[in-house]
mmCIF file of C-alpha atoms in Angstrom:
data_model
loop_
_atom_site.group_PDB
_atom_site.id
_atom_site.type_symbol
_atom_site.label_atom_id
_atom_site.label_comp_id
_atom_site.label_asym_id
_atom_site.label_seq_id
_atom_site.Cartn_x
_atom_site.Cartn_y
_atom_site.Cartn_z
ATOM 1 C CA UNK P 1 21.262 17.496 -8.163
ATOM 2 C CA UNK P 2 17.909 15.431 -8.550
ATOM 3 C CA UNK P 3 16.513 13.121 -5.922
ATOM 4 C CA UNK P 4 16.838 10.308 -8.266
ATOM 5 C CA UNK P 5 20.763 11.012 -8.413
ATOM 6 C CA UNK P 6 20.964 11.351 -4.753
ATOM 7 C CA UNK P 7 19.451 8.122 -4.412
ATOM 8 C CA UNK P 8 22.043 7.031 -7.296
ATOM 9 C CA UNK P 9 24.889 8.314 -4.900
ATOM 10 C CA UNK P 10 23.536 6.278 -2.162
ATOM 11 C CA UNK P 11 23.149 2.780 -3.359
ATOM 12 C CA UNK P 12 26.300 1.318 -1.778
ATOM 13 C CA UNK P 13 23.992 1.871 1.745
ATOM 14 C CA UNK P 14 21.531 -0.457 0.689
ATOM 15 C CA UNK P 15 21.465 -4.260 0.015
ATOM 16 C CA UNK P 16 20.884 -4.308 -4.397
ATOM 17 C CA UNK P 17 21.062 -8.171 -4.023
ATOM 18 C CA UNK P 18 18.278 -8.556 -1.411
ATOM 19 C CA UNK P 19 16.082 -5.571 -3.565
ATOM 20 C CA UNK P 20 15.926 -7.745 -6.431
ATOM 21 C CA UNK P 21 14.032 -10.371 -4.470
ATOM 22 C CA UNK P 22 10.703 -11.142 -4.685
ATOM 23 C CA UNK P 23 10.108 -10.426 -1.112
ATOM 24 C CA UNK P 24 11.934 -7.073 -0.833
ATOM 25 C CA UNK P 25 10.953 -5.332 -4.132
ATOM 26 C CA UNK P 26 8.451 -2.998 -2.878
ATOM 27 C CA UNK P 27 10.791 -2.190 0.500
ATOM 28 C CA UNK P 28 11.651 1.930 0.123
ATOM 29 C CA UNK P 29 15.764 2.038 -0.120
ATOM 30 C CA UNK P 30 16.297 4.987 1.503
ATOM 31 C CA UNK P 31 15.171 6.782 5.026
ATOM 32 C CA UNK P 32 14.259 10.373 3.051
ATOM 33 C CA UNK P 33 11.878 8.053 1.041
ATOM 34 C CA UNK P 34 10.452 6.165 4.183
ATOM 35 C CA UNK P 35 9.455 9.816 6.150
ATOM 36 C CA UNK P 36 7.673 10.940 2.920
ATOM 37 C CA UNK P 37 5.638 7.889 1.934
ATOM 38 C CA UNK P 38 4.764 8.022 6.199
ATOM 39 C CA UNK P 39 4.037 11.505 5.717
ATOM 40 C CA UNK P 40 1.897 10.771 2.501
ATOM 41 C CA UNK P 41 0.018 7.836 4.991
ATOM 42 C CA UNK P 42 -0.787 10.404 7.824
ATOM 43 C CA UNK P 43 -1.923 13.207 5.763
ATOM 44 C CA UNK P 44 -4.573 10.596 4.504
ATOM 45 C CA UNK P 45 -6.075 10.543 8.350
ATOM 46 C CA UNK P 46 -6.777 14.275 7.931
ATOM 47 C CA UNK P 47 -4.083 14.919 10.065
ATOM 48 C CA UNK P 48 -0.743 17.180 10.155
ATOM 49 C CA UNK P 49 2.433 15.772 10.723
ATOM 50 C CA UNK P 50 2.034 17.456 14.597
ATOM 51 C CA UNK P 51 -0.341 14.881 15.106
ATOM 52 C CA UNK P 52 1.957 11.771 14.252
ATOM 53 C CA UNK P 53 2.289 10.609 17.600
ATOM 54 C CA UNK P 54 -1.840 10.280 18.052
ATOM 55 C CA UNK P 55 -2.345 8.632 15.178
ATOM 56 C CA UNK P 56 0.770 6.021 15.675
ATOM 57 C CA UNK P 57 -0.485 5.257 19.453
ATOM 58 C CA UNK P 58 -4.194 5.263 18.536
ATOM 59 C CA UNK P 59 -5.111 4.439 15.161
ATOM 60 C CA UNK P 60 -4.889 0.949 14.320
ATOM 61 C CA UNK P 61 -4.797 1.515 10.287
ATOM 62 C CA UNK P 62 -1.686 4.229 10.438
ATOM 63 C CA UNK P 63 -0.014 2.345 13.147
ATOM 64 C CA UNK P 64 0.554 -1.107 11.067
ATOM 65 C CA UNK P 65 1.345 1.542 7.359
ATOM 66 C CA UNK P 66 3.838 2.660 9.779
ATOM 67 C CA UNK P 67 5.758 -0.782 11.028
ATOM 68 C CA UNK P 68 4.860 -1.837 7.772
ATOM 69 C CA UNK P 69 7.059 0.637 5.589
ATOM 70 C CA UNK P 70 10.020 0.987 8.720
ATOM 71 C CA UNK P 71 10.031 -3.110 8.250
ATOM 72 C CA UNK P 72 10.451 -2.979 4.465
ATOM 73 C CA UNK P 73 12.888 -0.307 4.636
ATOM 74 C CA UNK P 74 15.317 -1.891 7.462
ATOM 75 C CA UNK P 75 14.847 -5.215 5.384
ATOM 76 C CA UNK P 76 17.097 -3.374 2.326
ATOM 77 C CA UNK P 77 20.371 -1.754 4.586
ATOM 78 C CA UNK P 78 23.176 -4.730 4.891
ATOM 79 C CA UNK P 79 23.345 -4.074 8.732
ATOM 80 C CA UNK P 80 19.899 -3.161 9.628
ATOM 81 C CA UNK P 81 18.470 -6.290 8.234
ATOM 82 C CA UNK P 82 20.288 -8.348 11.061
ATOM 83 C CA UNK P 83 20.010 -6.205 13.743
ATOM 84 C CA UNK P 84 16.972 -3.922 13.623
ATOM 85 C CA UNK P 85 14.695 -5.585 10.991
ATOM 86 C CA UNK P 86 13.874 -8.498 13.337
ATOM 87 C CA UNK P 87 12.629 -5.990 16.051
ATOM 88 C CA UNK P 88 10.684 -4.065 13.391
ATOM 89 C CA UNK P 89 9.319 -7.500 11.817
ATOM 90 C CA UNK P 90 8.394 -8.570 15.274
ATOM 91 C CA UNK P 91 6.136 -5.395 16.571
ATOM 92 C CA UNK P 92 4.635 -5.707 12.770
ATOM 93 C CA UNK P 93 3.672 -9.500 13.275
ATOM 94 C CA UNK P 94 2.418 -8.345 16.752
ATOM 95 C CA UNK P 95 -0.258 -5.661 15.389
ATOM 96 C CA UNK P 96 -1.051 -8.177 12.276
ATOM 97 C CA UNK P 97 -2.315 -10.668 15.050
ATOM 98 C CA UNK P 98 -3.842 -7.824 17.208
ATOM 99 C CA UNK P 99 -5.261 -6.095 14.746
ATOM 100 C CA UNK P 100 -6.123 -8.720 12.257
ATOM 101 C CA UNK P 101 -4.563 -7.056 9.172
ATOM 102 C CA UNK P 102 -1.882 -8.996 7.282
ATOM 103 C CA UNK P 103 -0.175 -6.442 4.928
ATOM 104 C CA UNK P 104 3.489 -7.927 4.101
ATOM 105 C CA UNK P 105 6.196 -5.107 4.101
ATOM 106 C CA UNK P 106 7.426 -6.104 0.864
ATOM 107 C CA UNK P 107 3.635 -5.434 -0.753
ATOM 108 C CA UNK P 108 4.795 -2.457 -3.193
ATOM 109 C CA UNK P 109 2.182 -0.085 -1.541
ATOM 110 C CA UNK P 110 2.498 3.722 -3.760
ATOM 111 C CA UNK P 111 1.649 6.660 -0.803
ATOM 112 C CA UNK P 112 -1.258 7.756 0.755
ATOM 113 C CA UNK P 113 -2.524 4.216 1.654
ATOM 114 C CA UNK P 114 -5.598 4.460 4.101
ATOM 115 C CA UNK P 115 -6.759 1.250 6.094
ATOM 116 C CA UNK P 116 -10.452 3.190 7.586
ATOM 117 C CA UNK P 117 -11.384 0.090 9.229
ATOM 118 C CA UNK P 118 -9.554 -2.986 10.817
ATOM 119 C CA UNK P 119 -9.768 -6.325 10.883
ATOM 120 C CA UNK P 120 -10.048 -9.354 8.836
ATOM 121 C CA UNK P 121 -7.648 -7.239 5.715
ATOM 122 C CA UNK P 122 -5.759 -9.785 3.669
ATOM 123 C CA UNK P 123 -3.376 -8.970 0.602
ATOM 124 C CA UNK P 124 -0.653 -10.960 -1.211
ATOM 125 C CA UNK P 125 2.515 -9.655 -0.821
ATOM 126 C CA UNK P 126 3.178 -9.471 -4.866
ATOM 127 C CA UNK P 127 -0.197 -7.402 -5.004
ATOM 128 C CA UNK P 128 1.026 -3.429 -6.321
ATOM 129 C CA UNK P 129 -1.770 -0.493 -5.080
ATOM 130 C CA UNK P 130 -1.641 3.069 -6.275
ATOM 131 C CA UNK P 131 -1.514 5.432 -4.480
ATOM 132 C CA UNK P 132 -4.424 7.288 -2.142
ATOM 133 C CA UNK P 133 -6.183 3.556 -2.206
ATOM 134 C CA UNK P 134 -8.371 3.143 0.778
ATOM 135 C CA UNK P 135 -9.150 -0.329 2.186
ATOM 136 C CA UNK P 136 -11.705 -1.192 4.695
ATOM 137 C CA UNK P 137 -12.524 -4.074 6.663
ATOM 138 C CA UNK P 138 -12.380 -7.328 5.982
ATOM 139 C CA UNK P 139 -10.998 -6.443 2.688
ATOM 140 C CA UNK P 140 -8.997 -9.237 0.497
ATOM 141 C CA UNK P 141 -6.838 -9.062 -2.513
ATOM 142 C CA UNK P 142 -5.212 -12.460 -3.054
ATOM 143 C CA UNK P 143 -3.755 -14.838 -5.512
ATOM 144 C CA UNK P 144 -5.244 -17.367 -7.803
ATOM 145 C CA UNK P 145 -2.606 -20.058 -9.195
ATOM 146 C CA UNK P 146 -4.231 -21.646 -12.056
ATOM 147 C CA UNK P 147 -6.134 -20.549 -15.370
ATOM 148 C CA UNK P 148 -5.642 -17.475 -17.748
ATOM 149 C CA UNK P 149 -5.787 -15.318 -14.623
ATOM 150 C CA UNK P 150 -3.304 -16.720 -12.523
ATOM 151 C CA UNK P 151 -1.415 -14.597 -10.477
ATOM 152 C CA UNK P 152 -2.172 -11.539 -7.892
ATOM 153 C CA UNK P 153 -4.069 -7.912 -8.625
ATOM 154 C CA UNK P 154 -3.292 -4.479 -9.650
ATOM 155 C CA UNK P 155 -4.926 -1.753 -7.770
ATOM 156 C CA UNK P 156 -4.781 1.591 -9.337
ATOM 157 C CA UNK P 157 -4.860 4.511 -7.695
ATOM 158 C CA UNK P 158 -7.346 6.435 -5.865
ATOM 159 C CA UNK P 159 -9.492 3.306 -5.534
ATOM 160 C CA UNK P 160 -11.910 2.630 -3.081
ATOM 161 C CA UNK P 161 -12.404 -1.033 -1.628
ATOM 162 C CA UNK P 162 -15.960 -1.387 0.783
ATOM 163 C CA UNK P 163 -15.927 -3.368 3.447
ATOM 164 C CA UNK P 164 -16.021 -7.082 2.845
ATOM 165 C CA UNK P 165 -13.956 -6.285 -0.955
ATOM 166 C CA UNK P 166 -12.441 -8.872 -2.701
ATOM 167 C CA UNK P 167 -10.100 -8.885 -5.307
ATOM 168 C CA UNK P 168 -8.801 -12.222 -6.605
ATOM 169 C CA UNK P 169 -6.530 -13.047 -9.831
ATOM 170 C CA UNK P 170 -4.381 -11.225 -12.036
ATOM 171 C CA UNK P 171 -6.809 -8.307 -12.614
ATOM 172 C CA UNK P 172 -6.598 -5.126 -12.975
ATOM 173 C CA UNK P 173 -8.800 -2.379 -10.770
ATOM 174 C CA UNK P 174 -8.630 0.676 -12.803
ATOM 175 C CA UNK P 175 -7.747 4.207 -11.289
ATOM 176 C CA UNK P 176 -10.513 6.158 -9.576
ATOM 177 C CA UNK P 177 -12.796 3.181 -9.244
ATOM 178 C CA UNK P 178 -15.027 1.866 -5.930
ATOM 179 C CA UNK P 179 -15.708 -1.966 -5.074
ATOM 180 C CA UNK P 180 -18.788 -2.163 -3.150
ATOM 181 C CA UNK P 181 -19.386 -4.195 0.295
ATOM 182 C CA UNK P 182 -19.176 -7.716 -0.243
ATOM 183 C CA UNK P 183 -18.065 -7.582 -4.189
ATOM 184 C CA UNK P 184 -15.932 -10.200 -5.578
ATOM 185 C CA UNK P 185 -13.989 -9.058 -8.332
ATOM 186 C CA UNK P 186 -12.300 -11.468 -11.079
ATOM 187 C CA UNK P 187 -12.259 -9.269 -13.985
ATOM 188 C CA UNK P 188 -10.446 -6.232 -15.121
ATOM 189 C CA UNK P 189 -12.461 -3.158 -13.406
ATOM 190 C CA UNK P 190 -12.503 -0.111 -15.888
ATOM 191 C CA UNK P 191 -11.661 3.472 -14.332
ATOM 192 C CA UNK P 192 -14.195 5.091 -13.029
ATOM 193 C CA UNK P 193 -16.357 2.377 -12.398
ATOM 194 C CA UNK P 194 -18.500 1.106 -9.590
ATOM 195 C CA UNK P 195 -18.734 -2.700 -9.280
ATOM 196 C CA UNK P 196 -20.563 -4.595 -7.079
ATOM 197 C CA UNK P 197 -22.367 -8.545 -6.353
ATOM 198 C CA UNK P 198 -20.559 -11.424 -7.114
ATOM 199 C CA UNK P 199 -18.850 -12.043 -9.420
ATOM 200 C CA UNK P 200 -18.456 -7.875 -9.618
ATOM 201 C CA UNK P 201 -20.177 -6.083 -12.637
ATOM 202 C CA UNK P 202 -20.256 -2.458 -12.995
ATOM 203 C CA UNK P 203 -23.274 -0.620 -11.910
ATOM 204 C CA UNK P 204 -22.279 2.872 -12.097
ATOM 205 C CA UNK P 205 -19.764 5.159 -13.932
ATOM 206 C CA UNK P 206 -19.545 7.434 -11.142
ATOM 207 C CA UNK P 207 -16.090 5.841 -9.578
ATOM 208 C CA UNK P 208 -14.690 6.886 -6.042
ATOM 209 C CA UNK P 209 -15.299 10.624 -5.707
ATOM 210 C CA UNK P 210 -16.695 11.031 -2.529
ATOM 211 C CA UNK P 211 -15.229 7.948 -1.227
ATOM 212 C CA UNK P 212 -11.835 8.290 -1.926
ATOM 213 C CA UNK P 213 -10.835 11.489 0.683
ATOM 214 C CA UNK P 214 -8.117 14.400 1.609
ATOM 215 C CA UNK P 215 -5.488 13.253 -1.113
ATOM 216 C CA UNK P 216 -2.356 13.373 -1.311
ATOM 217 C CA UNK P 217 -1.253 16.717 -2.732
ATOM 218 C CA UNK P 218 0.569 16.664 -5.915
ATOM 219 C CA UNK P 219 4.141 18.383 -4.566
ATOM 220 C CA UNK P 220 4.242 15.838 -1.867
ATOM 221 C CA UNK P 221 3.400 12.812 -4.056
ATOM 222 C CA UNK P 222 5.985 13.929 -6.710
ATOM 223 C CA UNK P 223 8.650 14.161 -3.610
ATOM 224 C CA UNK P 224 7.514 10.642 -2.456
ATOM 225 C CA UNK P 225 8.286 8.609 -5.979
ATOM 226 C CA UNK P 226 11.609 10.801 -6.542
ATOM 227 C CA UNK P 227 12.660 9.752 -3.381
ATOM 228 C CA UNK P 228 12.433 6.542 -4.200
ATOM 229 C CA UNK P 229 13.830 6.677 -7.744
ATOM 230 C CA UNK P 230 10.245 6.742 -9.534
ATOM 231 C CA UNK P 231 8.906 8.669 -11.994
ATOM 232 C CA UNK P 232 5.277 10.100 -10.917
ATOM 233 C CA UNK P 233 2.530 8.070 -12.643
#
């Protein structure tokens, strides 16, 4: 039987009615799904899954991806949304103010997501991001709510955000791209590209490689989107 089937079998578990909401359609639905995507996350740290417990007690960046996705995922069960999602939602909104990173756990948020620095991060939570995206400091990605670009960003994957990054509007950031430090981006960002000033314009062709570090491997990533009843993009 496929994972996508299992996850089929399982739906009575989880709450369809609150998954169709705005603010619970990035939320994993089920708890095979959750330890993947976390397992995606920590392999991004260039760690094993032996050293979970140093990177959850000591590194800012994995410890909020982690509250983050058990939030989202205890937001979707019938029961666990009244009883353990408020504890969850709680510890998150504690790191957000300690560690100034404000990351809702509905954000649909692919695997591998890699927050290097911390502080002063901002994203909408109808914003989608690829997968093996990594976000530094002071990093934004927000809404605009008028004109031919209202609405919030897609980040593809692999993409690279310096410190300072902003993303604003319904744009697109193409896969395998890099935002420099301080770059405001309003326009659709081609793949492969390096943008930078403001407003962002592309200055080099030569996209993230370099930047963009210890990827998820393939067999995992396919495991984390079955698990979750996608199809690998």
């Amino acid at each position: 039987m496929s994972e996508v089937s299992k996850i089929q079998l399982r739906e009575e578990e989880v709450d369809l009615e609150a998954l169709a909401k705005p603010h619970s359609r990035g939320c994993l639905r089920s708890f095979r799904a959750l330890r993947l995507y976390l397992t995606a996350d920590l392999h991004r740290y260039h760690a094993g899954r032996f050293h979970f417990w140093r990177h959850f007690l000591f590194t800012p960046g994995y410890k909020y991806t982690f509250w983050m996705r058990l939030s989202g995922y205890l937001k979707t069960g019938r029961i666990t949304r009244l009883t353990l999602y408020p504890i969850a939602k709680f510890i998150l909104l504690h790191c957000r103010y300690k560690y100034g990173i404000a990351i809702p756990e509905y954000t649909e948020i692919d695997p591998g997501l890699f927050i290097n620095r911390f502080g002063g991060i901002y994203m909408h939570g109808h914003t989608k991001i690829g997968h093996d995206v990594t976000l530094s400091a002071m990093t934004m990605i927000g809404q605009t709510n008028r004109g031919k670009r209202a609405g919030t960003p897609t980040i593809g994957n692999r993409v690279f955000m310096g410190v300072g990054a902003k993303v604003i509007g319904k744009v697109t950031v193409g896969d395998d791209s890099a935002i420099g430090v301080s770059a405001l981006v309003t326009r659709d960002v081609p793949p492969n590209s390096v943008v930078a000033g403001i407003p962002a314009k592309v200055i080099s062709e030569e996209g993230s490689e370099g930047y963009v570090n210890r990827t998820v491997p393939a067999e995992l990533l396919a495991a984390c989107y079955a698990a979750n009843g996608r199809a690998l993009p």
